[in-house]
Coordinates of C-alpha atoms in Angstrom, one line a residue:
X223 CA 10.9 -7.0 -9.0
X224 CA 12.2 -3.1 -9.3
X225 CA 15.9 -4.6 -7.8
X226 CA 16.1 -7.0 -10.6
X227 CA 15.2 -4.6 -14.0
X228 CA 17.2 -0.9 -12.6
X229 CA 20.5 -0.4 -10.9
X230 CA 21.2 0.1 -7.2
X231 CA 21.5 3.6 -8.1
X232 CA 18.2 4.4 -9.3
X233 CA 16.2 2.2 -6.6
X234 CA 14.9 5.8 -5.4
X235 CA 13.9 7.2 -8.9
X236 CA 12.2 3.5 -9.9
X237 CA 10.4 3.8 -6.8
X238 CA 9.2 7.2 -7.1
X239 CA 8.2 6.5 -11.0
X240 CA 6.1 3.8 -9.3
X241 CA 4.2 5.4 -7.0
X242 CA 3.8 8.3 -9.2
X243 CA 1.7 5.9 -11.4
X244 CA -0.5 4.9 -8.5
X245 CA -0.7 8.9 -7.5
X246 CA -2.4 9.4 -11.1
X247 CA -4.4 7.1 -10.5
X248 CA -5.4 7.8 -6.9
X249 CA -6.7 11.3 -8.7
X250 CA -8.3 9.7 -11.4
X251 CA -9.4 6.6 -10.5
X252 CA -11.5 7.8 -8.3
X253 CA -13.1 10.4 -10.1
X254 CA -13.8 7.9 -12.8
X255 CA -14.6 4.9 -10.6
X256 CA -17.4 7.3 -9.0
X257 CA -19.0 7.6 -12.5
X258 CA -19.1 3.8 -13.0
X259 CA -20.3 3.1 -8.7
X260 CA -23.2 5.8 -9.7
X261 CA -24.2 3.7 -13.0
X262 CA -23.3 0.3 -11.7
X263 CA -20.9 -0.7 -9.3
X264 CA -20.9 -4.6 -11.2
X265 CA -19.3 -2.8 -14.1
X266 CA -16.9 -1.0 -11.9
X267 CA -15.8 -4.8 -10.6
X268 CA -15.9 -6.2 -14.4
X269 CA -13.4 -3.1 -15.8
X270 CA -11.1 -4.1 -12.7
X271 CA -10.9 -7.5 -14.0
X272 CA -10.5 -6.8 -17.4
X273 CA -7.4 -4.6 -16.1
X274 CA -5.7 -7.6 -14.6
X275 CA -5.6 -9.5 -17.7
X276 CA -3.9 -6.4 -19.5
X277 CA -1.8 -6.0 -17.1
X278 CA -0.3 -9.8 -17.1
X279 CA 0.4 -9.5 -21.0
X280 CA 2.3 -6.5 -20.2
X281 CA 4.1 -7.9 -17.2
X282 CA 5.3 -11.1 -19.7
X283 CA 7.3 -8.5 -21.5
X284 CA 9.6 -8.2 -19.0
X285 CA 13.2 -9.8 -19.3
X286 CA 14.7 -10.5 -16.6
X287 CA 18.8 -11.7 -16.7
X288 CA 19.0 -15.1 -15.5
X289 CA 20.6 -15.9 -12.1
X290 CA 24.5 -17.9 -11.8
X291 CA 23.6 -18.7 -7.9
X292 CA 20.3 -20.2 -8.2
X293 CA 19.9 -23.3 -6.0
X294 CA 17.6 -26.2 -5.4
X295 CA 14.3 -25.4 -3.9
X296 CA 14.8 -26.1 0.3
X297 CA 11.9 -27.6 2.4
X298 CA 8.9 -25.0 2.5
X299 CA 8.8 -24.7 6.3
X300 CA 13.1 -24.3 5.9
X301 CA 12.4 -21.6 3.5
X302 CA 10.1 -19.8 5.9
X303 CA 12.7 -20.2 9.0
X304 CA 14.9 -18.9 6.8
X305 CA 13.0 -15.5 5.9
X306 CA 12.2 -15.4 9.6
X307 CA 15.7 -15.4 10.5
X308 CA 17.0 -12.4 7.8
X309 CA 13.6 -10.5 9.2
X310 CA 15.0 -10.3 12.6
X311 CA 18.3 -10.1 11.6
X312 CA 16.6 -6.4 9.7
X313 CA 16.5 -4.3 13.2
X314 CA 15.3 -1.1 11.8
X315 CA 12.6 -3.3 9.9
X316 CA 11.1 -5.2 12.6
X317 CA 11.6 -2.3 15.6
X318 CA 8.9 -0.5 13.7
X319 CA 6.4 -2.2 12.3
X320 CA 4.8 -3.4 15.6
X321 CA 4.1 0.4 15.8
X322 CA 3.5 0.9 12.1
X323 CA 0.6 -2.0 12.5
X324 CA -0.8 -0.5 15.3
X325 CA -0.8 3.1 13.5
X326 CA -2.5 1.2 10.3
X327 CA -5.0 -0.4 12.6
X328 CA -6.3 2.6 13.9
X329 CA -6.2 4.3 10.5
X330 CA -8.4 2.0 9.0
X331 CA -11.4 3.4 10.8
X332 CA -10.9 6.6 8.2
X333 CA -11.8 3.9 4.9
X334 CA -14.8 3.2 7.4
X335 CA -16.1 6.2 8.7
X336 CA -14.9 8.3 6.0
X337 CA -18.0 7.8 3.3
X338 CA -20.6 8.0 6.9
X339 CA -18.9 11.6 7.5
X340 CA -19.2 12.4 4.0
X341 CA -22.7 11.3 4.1
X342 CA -24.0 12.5 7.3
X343 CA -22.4 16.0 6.7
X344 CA -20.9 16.9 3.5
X345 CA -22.2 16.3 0.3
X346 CA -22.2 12.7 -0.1
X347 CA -20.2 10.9 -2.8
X348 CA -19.1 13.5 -4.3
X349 CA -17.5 14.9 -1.3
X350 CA -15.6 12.2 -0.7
X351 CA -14.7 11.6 -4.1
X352 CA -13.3 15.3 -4.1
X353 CA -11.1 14.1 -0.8
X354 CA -9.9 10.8 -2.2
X355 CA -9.2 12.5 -5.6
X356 CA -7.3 15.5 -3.5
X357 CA -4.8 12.5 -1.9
X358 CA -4.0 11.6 -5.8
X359 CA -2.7 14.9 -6.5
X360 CA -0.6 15.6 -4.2
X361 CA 0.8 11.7 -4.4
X362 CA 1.8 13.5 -7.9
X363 CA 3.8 16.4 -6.4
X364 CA 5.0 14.1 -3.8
X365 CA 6.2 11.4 -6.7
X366 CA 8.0 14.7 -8.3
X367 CA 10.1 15.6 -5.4
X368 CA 11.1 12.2 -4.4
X369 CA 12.2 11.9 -8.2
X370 CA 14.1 14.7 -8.0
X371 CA 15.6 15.3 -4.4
X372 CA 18.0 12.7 -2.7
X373 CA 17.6 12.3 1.1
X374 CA 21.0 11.7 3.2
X375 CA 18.9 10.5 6.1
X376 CA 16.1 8.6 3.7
X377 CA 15.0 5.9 6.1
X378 CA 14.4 9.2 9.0
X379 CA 12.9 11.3 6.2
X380 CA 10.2 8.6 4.9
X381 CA 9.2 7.8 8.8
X382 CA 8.9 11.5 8.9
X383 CA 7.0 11.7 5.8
X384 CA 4.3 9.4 7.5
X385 CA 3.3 11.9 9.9
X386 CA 0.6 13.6 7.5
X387 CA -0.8 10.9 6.4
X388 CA -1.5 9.8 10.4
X389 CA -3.0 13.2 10.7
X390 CA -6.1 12.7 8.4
X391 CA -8.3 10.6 10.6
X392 CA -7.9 13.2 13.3
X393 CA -8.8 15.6 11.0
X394 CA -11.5 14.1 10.1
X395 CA -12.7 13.5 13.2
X396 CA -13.0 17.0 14.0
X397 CA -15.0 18.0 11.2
X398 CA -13.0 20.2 9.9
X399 CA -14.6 22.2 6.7
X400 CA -14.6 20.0 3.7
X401 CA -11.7 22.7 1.7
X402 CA -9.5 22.1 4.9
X403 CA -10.1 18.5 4.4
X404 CA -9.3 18.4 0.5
X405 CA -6.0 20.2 1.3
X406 CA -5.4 18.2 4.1
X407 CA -5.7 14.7 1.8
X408 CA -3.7 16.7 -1.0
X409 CA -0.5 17.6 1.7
X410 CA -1.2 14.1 3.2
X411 CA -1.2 12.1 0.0
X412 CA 1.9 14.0 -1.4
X413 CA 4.1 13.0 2.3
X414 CA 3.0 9.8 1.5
X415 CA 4.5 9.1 -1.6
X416 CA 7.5 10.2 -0.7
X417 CA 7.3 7.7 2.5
X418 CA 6.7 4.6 0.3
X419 CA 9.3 5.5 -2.7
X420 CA 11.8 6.3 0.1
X421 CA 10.5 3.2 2.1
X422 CA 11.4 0.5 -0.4
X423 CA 13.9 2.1 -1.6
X424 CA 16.0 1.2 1.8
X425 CA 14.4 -2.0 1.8
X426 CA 15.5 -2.9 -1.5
X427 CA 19.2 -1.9 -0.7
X428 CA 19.5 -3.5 2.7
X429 CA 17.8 -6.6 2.2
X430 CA 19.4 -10.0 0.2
X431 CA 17.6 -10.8 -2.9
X432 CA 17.7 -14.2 -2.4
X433 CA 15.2 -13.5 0.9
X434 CA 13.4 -10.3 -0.2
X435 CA 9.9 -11.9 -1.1
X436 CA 9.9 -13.4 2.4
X437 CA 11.2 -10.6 4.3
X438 CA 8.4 -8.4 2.4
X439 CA 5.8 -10.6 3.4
X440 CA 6.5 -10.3 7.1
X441 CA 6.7 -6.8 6.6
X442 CA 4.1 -6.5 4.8
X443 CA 1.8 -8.7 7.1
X444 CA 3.1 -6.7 9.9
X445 CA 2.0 -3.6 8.9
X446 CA -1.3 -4.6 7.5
X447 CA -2.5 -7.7 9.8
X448 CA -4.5 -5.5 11.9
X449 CA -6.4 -3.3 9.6
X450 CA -8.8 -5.8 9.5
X451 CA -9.4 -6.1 13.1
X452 CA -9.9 -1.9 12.9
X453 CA -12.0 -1.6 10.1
X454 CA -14.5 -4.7 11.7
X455 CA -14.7 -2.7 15.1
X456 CA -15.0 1.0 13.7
X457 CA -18.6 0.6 13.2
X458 CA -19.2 -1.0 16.5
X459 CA -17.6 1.2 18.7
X460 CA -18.6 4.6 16.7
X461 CA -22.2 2.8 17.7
X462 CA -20.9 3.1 21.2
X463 CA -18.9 6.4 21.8
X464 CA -19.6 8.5 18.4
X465 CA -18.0 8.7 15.1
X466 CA -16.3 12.1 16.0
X467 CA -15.1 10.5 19.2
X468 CA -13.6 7.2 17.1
X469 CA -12.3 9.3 14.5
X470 CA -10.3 11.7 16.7
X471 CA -9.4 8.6 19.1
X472 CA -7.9 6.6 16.0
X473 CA -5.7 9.4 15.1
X474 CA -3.9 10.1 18.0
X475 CA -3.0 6.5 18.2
X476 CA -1.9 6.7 14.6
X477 CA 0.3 9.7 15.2
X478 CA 1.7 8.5 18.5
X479 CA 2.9 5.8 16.7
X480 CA 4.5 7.3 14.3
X481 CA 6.1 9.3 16.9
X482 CA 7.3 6.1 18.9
X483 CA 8.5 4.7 15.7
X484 CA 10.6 8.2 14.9
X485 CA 12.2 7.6 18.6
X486 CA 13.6 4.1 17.6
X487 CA 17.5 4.3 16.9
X488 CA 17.6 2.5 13.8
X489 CA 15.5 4.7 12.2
X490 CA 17.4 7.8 13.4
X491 CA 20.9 6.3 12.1
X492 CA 20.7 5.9 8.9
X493 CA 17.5 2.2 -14.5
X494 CA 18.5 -0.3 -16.6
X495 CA 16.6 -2.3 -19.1
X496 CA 13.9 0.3 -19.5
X497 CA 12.3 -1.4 -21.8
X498 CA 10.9 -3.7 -18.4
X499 CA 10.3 -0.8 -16.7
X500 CA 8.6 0.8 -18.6
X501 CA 6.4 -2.7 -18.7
X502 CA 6.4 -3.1 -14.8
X503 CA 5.1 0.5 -14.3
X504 CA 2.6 0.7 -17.0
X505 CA 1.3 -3.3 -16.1
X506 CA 1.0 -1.6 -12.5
X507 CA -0.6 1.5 -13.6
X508 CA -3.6 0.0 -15.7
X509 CA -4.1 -3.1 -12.8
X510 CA -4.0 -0.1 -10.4
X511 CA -6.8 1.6 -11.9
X512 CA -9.1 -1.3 -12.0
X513 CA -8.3 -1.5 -8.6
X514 CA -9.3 2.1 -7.6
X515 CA -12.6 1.4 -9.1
X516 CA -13.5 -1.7 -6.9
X517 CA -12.1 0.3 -3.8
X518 CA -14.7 3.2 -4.3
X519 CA -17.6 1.4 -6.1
X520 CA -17.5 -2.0 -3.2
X521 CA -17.7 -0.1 -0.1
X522 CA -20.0 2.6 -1.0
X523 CA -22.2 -0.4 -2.6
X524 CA -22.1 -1.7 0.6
X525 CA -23.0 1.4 2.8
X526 CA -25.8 2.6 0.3
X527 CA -27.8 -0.5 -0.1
X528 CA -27.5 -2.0 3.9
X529 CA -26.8 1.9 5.4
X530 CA -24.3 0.3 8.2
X531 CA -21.1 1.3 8.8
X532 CA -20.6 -2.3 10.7
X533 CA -21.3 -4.4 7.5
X534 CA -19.0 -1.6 5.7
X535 CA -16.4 -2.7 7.3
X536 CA -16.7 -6.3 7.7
X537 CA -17.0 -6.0 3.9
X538 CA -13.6 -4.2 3.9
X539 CA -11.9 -6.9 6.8
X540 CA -12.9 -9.5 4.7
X541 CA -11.1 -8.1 1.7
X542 CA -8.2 -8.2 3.5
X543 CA -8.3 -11.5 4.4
X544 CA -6.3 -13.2 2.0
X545 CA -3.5 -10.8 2.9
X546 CA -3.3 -12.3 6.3
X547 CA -3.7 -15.5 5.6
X548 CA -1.3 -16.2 2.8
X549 CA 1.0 -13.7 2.6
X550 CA 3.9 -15.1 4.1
X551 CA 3.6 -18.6 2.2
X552 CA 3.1 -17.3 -0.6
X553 CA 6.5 -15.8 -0.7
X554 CA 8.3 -18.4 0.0
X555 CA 6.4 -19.4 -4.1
X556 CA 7.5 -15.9 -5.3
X557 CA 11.4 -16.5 -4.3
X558 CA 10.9 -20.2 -5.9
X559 CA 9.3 -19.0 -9.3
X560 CA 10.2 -15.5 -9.4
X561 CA 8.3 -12.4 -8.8
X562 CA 7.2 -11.5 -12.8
X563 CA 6.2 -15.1 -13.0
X564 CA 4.1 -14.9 -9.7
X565 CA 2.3 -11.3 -10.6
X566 CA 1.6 -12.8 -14.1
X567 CA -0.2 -15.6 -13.0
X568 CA -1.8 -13.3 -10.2
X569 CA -3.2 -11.5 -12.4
X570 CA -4.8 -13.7 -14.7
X571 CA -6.4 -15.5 -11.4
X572 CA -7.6 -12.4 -10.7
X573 CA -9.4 -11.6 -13.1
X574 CA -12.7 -14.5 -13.3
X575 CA -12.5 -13.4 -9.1
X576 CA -13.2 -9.9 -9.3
X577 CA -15.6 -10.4 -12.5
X578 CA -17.9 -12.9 -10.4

């Protein structure tokens, strides 16, 4: 949607005002989310809904200028081929999310065994409130510089930028004092938003408009189709060899794939209407803090009332389900009715789900 409401030329600050947003929130939302998990989680999942249905009022405000080159809807499975096609036809796209999935997939044990580590040898909740919170604020910083600084080599830079973020399972793993931790979530949160607002930022340029949805949703179900498959086995295999050992094990994979996807060639090559932006970002930012809520209050539900890591994250592979599932279709829907028409009525789905 950002492509459609700013000019090419401030892709990288719309992206960057974005994730800034979500930064805020991944310092807040946390902190506040914890307060609502400790009282109730069920009215952590009823604020989250509530936010949905804010969110698609704002998102209606939006205007976007009407298309001249707008054509008959093709066959669904056509449309697909099609997205398929301009995917490949991406190089520096699909040479590294095979290695970007893999990376995620072994991350996801840190969602898992993060609150058991926290548990077991910290101070509970609160400690890993205090690390989650930490990842927030340096998002913030991290949202700051990639507002301010333009990168000649941006597609290199925001590979590069990954690196931290890979770095916290390991850290983790090694039990590591809970300050190095925070500071550790704080540098790695920061890298990261500077990743993602540099990320889509060369997506948006390089890729049609008439395909983006579609090529999204194979990246997008690329990079996260595995993070199910992580999070279900972490508990089962910390059973088996340790949850120091799974830890430290997940984040050298992680990192050595960031490192193989460094190596690849491609990567080493190479606002208007602010009246809808303004819309977009703030619709994001209050749907985004619901969010936050469920993402705390859910899991830790989870862990504190059954006391397995296992169900933990089967609870967590489960959310991402519908990901898998219907990601790709659905975008072929999105490049049909338009992406503000498609979050809108997202939204407003979302929000009887997330109340039951």
């Amino acid at each position: 949607l950002i492509p459609l409401i700013v000019s090419s030329t401030r892709l990288q600050q719309a992206n960057a005002l974005l994730g800034l947003s979500r930064s805020i929130l991944g310092f807040g939302g946390p902190a506040v989310g914890g307060i609502l998990a400790a009282f109730s989680p069920g009215s952590a999942l009823l604020v989250d809904a509530a936010t949905f249905f804010v969110a698609a009022l704002l998102l209606v405000r939006i205007r976007i200028a009407p298309r001249d080159d707008v054509a008959g809807p093709e066959p669904f499975l056509q449309e697909l081929r099609e997205g398929w096609n301009e995917f490949r036809r991406q190089t520096w796209i699909w040479t590294t999310i095979v290695f970007f999935g893999i990376g995620n997939m072994a991350g996801g044990t840190y969602l898992v065994l993060g609150p058991v580590m926290a548990k077991r040898h910290y101070h509970g909740s609160v400690a890993w409130g205090l690390i989650v919170a930490a990842s927030g604020v340096g998002s913030i910083f991290g949202g700051l510089l990639a507002l301010r600084i333009r990168f000649r080599r941006d597609l290199l830079v925001s590979v590069v930028a990954a690196i931290p973020y890979g770095f916290q399972t390991l850290a983790l793993g090694l039990r590591l004092p809970l300050w190095a931790l925070i500071v550790n979530s704080a540098f790695a949160g920061g890298a990261l938003a500077i990743h993602i607002a540099l990320w889509f930022t060369v997506f948006q340029r390089e890729v049609p408009e008439a395909a983006r949805s579609r090529v999204s949703s194979y990246d997008t179900l690329g990079s996260f189709v595995l993070i199910p498959l992580g999070a279900a086995v972490a508990g089962p295999l910390a059973a088996v060899i340790g949850v120091h050992q799974t830890l430290m094990l997940s984040g050298v994979i992680s990192l050595a794939c960031i490192a193989v996807v460094i190596a690849q060639p491609s990567v080493r090559r190479r606002m208007i209407r602010d009246r809808s932006l303004l819309a977009l970002l703030t619709g994001e930012f209050v749907s985004r803090l619901g969010s936050q809520f469920t993402t705390l209050a859910l899991p830790w539900f989870v862990l504190v009332t059954t006391g397995s890591a296992s169900k933990m994250g089967l609870v967590f592979a489960v959310e991402l389900a519908p990901l898998v599932l219907f990601g790709i279709p659905s975008a072929v829907l999105v490049d049909r009715l338009g992406p503000r028409r498609w979050m809108v009525t997202m939204d407003l789905l979302r929000v009887p789900v997330v109340a039951l």
